[in-house]
mmCIF file of C-alpha atoms in Angstrom:
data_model
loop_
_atom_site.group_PDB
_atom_site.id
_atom_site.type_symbol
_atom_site.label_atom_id
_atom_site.label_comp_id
_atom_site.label_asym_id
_atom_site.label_seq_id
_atom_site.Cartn_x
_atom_site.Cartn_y
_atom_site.Cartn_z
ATOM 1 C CA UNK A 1 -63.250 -4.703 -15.716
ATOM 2 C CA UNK A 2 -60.533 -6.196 -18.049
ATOM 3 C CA UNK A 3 -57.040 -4.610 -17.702
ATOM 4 C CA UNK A 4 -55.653 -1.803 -20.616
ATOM 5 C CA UNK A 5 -52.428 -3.583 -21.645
ATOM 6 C CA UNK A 6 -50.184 -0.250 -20.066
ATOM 7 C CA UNK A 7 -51.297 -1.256 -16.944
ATOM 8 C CA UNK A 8 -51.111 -4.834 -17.552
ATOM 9 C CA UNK A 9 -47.172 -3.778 -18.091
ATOM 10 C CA UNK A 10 -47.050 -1.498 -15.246
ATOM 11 C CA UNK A 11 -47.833 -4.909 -12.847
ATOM 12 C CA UNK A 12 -45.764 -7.092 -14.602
ATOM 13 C CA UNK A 13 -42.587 -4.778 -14.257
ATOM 14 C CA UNK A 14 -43.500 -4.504 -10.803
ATOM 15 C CA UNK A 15 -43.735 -8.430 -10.336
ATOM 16 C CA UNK A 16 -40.013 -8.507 -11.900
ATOM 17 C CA UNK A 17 -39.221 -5.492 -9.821
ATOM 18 C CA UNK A 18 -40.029 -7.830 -6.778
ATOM 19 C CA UNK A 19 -39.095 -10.835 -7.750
ATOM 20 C CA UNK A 20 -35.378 -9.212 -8.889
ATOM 21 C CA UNK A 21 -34.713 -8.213 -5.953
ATOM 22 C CA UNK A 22 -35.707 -11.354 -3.811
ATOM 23 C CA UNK A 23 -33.373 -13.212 -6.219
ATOM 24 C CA UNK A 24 -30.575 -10.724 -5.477
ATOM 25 C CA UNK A 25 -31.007 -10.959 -1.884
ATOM 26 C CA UNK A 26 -31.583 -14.801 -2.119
ATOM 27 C CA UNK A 27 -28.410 -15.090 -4.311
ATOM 28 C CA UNK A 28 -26.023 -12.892 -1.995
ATOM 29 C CA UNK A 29 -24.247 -14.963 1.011
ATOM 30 C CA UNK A 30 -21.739 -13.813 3.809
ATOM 31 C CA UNK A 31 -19.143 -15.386 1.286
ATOM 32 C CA UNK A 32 -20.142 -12.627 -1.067
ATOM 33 C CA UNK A 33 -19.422 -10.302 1.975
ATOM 34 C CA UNK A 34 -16.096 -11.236 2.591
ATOM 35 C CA UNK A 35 -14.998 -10.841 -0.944
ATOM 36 C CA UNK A 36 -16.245 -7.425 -0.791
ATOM 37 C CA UNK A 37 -14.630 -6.601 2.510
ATOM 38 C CA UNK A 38 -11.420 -8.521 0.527
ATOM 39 C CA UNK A 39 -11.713 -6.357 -2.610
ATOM 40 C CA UNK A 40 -12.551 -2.927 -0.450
ATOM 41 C CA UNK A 41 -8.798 -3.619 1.581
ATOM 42 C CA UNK A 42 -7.079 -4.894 -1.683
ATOM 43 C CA UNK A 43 -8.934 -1.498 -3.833
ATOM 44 C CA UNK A 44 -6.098 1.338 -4.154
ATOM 45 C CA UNK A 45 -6.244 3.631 -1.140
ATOM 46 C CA UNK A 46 -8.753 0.919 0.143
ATOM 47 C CA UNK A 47 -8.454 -0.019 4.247
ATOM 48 C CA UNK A 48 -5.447 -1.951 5.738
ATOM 49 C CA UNK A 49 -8.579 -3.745 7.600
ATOM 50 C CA UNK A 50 -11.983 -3.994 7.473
ATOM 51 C CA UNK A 51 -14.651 -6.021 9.269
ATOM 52 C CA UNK A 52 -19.107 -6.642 9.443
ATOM 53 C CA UNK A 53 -20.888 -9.097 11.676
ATOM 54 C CA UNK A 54 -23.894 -10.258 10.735
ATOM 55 C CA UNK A 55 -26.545 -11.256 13.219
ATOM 56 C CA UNK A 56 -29.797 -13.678 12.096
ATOM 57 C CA UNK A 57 -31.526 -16.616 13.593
ATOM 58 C CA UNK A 58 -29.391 -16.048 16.991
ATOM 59 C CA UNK A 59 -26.288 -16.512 15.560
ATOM 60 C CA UNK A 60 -23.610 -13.681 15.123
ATOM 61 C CA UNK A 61 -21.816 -14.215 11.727
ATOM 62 C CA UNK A 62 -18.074 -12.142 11.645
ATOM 63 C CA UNK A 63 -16.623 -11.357 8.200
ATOM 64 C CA UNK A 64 -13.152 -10.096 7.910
ATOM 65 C CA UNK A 65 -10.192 -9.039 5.840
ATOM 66 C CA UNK A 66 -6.961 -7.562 5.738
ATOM 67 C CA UNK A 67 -5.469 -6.218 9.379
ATOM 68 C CA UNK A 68 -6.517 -4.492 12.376
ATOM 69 C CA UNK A 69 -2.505 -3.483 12.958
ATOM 70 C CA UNK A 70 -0.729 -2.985 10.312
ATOM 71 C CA UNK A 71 3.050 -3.923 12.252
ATOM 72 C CA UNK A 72 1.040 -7.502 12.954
ATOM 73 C CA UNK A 73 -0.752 -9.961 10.747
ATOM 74 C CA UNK A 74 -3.533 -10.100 12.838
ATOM 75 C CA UNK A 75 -7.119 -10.028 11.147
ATOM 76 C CA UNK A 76 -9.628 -7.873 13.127
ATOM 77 C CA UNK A 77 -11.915 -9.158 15.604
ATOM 78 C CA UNK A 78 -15.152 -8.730 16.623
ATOM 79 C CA UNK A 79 -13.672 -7.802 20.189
ATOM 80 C CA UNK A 80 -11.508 -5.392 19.009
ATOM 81 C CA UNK A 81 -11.812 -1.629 20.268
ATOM 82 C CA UNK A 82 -12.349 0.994 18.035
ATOM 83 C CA UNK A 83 -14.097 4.596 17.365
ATOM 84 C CA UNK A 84 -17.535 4.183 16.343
ATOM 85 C CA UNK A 85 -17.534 7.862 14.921
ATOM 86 C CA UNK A 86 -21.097 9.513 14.578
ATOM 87 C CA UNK A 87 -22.692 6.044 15.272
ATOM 88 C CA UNK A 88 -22.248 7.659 18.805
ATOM 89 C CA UNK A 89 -25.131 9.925 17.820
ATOM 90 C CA UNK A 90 -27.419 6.421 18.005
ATOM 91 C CA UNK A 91 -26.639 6.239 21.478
ATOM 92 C CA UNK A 92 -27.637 9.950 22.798
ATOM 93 C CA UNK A 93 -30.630 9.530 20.934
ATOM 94 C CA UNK A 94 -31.523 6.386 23.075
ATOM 95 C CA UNK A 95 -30.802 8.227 25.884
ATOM 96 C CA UNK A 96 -33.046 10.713 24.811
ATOM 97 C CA UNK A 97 -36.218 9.325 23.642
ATOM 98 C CA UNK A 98 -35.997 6.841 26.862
ATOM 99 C CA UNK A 99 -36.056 10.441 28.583
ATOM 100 C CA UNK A 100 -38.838 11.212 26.859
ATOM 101 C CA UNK A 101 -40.738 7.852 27.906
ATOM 102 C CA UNK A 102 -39.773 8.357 30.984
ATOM 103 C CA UNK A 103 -41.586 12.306 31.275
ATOM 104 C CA UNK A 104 -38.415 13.710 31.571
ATOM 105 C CA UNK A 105 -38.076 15.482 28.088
ATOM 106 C CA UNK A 106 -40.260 16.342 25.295
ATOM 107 C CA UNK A 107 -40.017 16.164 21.864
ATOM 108 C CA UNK A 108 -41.369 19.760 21.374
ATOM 109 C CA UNK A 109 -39.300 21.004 24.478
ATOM 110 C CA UNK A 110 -37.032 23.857 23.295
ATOM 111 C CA UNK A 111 -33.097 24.786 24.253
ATOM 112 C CA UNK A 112 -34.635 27.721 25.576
ATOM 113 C CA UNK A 113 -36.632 26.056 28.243
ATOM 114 C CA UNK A 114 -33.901 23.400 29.276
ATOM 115 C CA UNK A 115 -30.730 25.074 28.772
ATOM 116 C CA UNK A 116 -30.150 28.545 30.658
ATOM 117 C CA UNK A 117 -27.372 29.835 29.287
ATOM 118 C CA UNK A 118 -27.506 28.557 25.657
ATOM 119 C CA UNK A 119 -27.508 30.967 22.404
ATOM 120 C CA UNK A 120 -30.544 33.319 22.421
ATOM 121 C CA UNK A 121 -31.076 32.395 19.009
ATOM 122 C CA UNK A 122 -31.254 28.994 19.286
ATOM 123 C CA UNK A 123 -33.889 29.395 22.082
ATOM 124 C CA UNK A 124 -36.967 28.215 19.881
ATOM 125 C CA UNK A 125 -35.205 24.634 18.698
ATOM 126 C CA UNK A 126 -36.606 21.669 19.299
ATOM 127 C CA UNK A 127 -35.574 18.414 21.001
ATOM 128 C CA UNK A 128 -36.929 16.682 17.677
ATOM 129 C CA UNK A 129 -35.136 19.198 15.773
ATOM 130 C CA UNK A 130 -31.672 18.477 16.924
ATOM 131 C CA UNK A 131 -32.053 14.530 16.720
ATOM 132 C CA UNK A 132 -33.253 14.759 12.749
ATOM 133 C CA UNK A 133 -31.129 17.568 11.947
ATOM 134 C CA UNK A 134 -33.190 20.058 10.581
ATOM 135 C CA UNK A 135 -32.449 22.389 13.553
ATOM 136 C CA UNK A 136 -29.984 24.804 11.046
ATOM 137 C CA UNK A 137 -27.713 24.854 14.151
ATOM 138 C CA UNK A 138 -24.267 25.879 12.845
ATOM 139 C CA UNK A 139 -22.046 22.781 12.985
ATOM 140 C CA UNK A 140 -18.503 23.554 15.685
ATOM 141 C CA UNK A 141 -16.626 20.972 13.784
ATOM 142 C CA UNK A 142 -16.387 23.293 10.381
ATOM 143 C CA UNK A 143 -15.379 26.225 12.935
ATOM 144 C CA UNK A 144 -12.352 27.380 12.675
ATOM 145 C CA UNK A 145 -11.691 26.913 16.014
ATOM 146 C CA UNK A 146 -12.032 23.257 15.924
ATOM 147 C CA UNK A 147 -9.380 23.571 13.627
ATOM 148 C CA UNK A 148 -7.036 25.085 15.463
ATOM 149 C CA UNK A 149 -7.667 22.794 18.420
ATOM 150 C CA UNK A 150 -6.775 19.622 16.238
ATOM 151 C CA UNK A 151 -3.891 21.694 15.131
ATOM 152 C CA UNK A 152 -2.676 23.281 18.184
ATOM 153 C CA UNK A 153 -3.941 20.972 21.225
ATOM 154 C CA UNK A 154 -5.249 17.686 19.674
ATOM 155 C CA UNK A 155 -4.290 15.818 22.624
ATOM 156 C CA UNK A 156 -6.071 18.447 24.947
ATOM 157 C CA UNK A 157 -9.677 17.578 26.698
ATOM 158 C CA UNK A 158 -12.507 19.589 25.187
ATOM 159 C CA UNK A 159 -15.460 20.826 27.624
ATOM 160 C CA UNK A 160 -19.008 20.217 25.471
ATOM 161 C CA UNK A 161 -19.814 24.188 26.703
ATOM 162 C CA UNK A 162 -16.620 24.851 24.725
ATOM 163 C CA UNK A 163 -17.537 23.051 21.671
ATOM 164 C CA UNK A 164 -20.737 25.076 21.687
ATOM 165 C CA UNK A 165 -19.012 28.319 22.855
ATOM 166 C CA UNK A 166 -17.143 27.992 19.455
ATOM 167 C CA UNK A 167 -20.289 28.913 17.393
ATOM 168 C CA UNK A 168 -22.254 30.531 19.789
ATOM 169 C CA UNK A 169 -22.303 33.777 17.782
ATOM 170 C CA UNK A 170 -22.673 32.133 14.524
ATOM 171 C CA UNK A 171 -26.385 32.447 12.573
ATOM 172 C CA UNK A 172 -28.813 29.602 11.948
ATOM 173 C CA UNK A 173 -28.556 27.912 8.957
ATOM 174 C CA UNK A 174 -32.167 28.258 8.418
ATOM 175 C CA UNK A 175 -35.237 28.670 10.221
ATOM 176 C CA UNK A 176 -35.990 25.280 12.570
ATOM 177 C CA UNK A 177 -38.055 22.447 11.048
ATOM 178 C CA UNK A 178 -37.491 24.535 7.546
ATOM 179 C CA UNK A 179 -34.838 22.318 5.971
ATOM 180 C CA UNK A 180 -32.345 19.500 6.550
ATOM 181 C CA UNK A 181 -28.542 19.489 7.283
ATOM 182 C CA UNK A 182 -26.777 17.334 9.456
ATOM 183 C CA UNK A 183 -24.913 19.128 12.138
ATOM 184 C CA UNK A 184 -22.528 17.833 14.461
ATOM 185 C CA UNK A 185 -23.401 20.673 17.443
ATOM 186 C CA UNK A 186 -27.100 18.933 17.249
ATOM 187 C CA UNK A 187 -26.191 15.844 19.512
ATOM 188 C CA UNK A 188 -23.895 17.911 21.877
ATOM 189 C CA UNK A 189 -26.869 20.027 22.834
ATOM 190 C CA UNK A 190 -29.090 16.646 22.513
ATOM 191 C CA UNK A 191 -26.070 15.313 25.609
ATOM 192 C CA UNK A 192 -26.425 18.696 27.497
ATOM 193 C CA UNK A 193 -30.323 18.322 27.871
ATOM 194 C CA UNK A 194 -29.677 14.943 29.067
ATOM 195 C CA UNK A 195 -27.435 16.326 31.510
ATOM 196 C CA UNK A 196 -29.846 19.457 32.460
ATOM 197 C CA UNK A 197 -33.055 17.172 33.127
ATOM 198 C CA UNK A 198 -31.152 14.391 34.999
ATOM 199 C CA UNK A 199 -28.685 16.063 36.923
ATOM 200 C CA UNK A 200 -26.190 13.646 35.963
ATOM 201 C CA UNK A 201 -23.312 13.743 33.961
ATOM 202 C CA UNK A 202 -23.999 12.655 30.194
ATOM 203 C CA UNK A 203 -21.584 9.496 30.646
ATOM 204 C CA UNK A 204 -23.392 8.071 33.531
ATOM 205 C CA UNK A 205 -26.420 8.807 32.041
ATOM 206 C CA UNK A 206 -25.277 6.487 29.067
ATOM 207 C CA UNK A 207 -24.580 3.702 31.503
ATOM 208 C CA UNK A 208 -27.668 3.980 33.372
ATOM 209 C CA UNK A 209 -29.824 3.815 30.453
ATOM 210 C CA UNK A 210 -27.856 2.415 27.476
ATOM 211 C CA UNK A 211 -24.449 0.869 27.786
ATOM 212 C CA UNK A 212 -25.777 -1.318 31.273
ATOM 213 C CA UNK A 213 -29.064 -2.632 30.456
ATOM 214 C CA UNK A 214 -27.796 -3.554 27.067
ATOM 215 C CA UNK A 215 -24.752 -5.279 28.700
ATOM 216 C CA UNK A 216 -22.454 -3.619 26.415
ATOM 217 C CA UNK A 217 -19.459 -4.043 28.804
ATOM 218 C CA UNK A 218 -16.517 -3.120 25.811
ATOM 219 C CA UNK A 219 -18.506 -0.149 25.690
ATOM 220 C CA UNK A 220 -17.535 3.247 26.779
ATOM 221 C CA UNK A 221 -17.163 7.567 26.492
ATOM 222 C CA UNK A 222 -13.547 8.403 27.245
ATOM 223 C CA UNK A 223 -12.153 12.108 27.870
ATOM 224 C CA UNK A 224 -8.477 10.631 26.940
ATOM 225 C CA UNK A 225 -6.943 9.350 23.751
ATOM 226 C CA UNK A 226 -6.517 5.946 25.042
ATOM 227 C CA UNK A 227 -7.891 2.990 23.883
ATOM 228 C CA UNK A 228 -8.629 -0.606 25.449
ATOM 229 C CA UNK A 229 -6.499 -3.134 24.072
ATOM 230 C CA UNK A 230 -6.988 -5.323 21.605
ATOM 231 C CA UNK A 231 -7.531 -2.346 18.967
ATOM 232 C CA UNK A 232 -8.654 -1.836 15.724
ATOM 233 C CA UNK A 233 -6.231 0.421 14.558
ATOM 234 C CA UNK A 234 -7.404 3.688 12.362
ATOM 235 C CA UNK A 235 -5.529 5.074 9.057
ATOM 236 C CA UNK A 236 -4.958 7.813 7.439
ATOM 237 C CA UNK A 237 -3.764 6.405 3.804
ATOM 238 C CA UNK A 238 -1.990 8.165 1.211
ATOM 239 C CA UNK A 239 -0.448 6.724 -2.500
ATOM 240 C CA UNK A 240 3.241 5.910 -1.853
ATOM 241 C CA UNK A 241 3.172 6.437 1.939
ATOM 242 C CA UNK A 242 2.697 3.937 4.635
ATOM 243 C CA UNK A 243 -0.653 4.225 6.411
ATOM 244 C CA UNK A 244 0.000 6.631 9.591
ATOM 245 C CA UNK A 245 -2.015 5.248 12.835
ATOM 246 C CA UNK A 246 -4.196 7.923 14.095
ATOM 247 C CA UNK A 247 -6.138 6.026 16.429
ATOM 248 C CA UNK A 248 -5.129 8.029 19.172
ATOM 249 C CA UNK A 249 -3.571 11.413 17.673
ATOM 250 C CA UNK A 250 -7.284 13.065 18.855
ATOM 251 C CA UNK A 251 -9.310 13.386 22.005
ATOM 252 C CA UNK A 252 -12.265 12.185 21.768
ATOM 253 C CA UNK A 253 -14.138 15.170 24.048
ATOM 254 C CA UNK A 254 -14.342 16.829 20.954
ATOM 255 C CA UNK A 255 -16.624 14.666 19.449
ATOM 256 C CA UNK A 256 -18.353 13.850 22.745
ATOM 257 C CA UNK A 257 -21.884 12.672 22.845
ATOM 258 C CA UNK A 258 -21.843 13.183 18.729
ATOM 259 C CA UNK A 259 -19.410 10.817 18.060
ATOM 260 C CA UNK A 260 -16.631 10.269 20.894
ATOM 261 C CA UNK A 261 -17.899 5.985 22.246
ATOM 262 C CA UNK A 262 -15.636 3.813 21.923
ATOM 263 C CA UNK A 263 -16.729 0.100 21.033
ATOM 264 C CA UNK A 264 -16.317 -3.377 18.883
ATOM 265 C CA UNK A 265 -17.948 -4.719 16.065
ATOM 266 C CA UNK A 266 -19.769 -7.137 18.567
ATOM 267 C CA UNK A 267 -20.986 -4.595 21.080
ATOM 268 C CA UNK A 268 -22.100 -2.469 18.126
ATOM 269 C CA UNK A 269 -24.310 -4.951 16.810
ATOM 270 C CA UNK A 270 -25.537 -5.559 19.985
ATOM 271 C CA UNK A 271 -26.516 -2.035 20.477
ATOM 272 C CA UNK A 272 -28.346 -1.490 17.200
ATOM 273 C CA UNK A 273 -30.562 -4.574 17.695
ATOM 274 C CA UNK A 274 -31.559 -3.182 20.982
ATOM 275 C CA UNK A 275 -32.198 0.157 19.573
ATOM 276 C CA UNK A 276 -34.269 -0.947 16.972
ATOM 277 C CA UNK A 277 -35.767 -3.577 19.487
ATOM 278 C CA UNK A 278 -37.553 -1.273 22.133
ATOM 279 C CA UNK A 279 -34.856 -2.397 24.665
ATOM 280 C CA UNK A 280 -34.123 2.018 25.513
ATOM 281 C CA UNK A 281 -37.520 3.257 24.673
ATOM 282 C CA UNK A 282 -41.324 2.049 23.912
ATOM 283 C CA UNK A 283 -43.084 2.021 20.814
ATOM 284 C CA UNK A 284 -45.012 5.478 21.040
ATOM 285 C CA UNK A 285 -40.948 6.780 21.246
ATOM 286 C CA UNK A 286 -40.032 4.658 18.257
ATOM 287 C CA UNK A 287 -43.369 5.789 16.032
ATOM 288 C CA UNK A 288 -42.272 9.291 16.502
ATOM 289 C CA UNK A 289 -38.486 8.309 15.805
ATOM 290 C CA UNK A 290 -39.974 6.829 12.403
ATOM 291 C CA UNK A 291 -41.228 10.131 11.039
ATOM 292 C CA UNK A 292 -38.539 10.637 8.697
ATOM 293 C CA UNK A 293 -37.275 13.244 6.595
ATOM 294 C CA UNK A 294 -36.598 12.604 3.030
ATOM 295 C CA UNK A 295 -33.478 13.140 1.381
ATOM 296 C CA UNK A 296 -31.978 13.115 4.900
ATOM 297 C CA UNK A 297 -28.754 11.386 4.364
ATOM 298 C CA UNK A 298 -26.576 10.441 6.741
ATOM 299 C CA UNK A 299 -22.938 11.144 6.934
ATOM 300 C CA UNK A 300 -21.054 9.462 5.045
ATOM 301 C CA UNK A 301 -23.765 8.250 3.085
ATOM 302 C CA UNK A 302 -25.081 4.675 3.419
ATOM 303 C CA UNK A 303 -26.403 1.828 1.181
ATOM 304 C CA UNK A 304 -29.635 2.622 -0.752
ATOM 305 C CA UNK A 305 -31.740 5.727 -0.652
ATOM 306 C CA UNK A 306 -30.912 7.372 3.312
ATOM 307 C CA UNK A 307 -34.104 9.018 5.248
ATOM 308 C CA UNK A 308 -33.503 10.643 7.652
ATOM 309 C CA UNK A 309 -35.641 10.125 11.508
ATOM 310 C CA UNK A 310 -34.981 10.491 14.996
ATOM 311 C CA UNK A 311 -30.986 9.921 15.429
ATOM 312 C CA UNK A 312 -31.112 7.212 12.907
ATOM 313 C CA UNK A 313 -31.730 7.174 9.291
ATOM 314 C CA UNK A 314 -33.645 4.496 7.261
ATOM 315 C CA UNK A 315 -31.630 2.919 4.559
ATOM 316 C CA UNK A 316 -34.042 1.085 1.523
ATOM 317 C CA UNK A 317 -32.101 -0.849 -0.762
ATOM 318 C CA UNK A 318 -33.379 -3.281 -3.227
ATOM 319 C CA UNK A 319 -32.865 -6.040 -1.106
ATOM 320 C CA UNK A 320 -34.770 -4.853 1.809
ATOM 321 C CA UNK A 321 -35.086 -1.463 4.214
ATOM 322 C CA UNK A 322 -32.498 -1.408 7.768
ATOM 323 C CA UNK A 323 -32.640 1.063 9.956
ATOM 324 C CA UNK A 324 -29.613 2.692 11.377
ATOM 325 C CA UNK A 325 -26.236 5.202 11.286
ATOM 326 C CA UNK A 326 -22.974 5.722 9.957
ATOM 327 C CA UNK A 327 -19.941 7.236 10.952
ATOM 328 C CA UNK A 328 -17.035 8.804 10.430
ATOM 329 C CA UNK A 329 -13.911 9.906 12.345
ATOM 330 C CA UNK A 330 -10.259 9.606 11.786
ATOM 331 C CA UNK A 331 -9.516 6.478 10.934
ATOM 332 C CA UNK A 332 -12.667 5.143 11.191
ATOM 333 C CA UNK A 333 -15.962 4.778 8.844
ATOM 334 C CA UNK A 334 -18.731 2.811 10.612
ATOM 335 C CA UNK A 335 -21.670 1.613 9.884
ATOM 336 C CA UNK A 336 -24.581 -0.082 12.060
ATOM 337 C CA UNK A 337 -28.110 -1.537 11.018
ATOM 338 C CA UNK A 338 -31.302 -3.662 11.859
ATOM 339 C CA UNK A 339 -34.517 -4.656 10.944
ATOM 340 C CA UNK A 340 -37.079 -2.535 11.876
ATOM 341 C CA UNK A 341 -38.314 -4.962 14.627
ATOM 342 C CA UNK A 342 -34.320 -5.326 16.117
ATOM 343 C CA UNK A 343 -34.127 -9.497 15.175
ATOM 344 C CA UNK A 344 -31.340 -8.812 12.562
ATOM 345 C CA UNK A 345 -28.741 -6.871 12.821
ATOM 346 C CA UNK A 346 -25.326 -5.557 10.446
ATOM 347 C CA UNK A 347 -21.994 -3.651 10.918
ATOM 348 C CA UNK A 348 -19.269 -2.795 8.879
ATOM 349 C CA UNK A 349 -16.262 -0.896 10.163
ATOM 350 C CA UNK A 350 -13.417 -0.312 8.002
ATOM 351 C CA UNK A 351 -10.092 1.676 9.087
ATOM 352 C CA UNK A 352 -9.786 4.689 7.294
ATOM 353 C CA UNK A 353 -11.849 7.854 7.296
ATOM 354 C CA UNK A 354 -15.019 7.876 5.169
ATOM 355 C CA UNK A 355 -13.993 7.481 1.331
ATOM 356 C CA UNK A 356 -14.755 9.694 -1.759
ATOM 357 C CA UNK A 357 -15.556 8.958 -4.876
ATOM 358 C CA UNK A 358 -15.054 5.187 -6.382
ATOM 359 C CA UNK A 359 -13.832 3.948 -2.978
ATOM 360 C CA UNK A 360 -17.566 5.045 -1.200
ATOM 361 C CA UNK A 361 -19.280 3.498 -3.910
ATOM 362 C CA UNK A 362 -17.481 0.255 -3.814
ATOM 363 C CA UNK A 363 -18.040 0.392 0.374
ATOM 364 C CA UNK A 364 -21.538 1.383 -0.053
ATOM 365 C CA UNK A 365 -21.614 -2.003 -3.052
ATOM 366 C CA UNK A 366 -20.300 -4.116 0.484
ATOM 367 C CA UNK A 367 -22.831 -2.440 2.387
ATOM 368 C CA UNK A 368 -26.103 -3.521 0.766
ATOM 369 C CA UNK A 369 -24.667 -6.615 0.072
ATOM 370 C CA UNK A 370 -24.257 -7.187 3.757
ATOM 371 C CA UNK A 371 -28.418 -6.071 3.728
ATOM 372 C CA UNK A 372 -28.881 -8.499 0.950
ATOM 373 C CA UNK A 373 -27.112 -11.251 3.136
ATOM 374 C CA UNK A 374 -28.866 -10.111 6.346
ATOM 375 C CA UNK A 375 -32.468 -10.477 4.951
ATOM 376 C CA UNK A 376 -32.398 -13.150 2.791
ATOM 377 C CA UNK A 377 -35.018 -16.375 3.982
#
């Protein structure tokens, strides 16, 4: 049966569609990379640093510009510390779904039936609810007494019962499973089941299932505001001011199993290509992880159209789909991705808090052209 000519137009766009965007990502090099990551620190209110590694073919390809310090000249490194933000949220899932490989937890279990103690109305949430974020748990870090402990005690250590304490008596968002928004409380719940089923603490749960196996020795959950040297040092930029360092003007308990690790560039990328690679969890985990939620975007937003799934979110640009998270903390905006099978692998990490506006756009730009880079034959 011959072809009506709409149709015949409908494949042929298609065909360019394709082929576009297989030239793009054929055309797009690490060089282009680095003159992104060069224009992003050179932009106005852009990063005094910024770095991505890029990992194909067994080789680990760093890209950098600008300064991890801005007192030094010093270009950062792919062995420099730094806060990998909400990227953190990554890491309690893997510690999660290999709990539920191992029969430990269950998607479908409820904070009712493994935390005694925990909000009466959040009794009925799910496991799977709290690692895609459609939970409607009220977030602690828009409390206003997560405000007044950055204002009043920043240095101080935060208990993860406190952080939750702080909006026990808070409503739900929304009814579980009814709708999408990404909430920061989720994960510290996610680290207190850990806890509850294990009978460990959350950190040494994280070395026994994620940080050892995947040998990610720079790798680590402090309780202080110190950080390994050397450092990648975090921002806060303003016009006409000199950057002010607040890499360590916050304790990190506060963020906890949400978003308080510590790592580099290299460990990161090390991490995500082991998440995505069934190193933490089998394939029946990683099928369920998959189901995503659409128009779940992460936080900040990354390259592409964002889906959200099981503490990662799927990122489709026209260059190709990665799997991964972002991040943000102060000082910090993060990024970490891989191929759905875990070969290849991207990070960017820039020094400053998540941009608005032109600035975002111009990092999210870097972004898929890192994907472009990453997936080209």
């Amino acid at each position: 049966m011959p072809l009506r000519r709409s149709s015949v137009l409908t494949v042929l766009a298609v065909l360019l569609l394709v082929g576009a965007s297989a030239a793009s990502a054929a055309a797009t090099t690490p060089a282009d990379v680095q003159r992104g990551l060069r224009q992003l620190v050179e932009a106005p209110g852009g990063p005094p640093g910024a770095i991505a590694t890029i990992y194909r073919d067994g080789r680990l390809t760093v890209l950098r510009a600008g300064r991890a310090d801005v007192k030094r000249s010093r270009a950062p490194r792919a062995t420099d510390h730094m806060r990998i933000a909400s990227v953190s949220k990554a890491f309690s899932g893997a510690v999660a779904l290999n709990l539920v490989r191992a029969g430990k937890l269950g998607l479908d279990d409820t904070i009712g039936q493994r935390l005694a103690g925990a909000p009466p109305a959040w009794a009925a949430v799910t496991l799977r609810q709290l690692l895609n974020h459609t939970s409607g748990l009220p977030d602690y870090s828009a409390s206003k007494a997560f405000t007044e402990q950055l204002t009043n005690d920043p240095l101080g250590y935060v208990a993860p019962s406190t952080l939750i304490d702080w909006v026990r008596n808070d409503p739900l968002g929304f009814a579980p499973g009814s709708d999408y928004k990404y909430s920061n409380t989720d994960n510290i719940v996610v680290g207190l089941m850990a806890e509850a089923v294990t009978g460990t603490s959350f950190d040494q749960a994280l070395e026994e299932i994620v940080t050892g196996p995947a040998k990610l020795r720079q790798t680590s959950l402090p309780r202080t505001v110190a950080i390994l040297s050397p450092i990648f040092h975090g921002y806060l930029v303003a016009p006409g001011e000199k950057p002010e360092d607040v890499s360590s003007i916050y304790n990190p308990s506060g963020a906890w199993a949400s978003g308080g690790i510590v790592s580099t560039p290299r460990d990161l990328n090390t991490f995500i290509r082991s998440y995505l690679g069934l190193r933490f969890f089998a394939r029946a985990q990683q099928r369920e992880q998959m189901r995503l939620v659409p128009g779940g975007e992460s936080v900040p937003p990354g390259p592409g159209k964002n889906s959200a799934g099981l503490a990662l979110f799927r990122y489709r640009t026209g260059c190709g789909t990665v799997f991964g998270h972002t991040g943000d903390f102060p000082g910090y905006a993060q990024w970490a991705a891989a191929s759905a099978n875990g070969r290849r692998a991207v990070t960017t990490s820039i020094n400053i808090p998540a941009p608005k506006g032109k600035l975002l756009a111009q990092l999210r730009k870097v972004q898929t052209m890192a994907v472009c880079a990453l997936l080209s034959k």
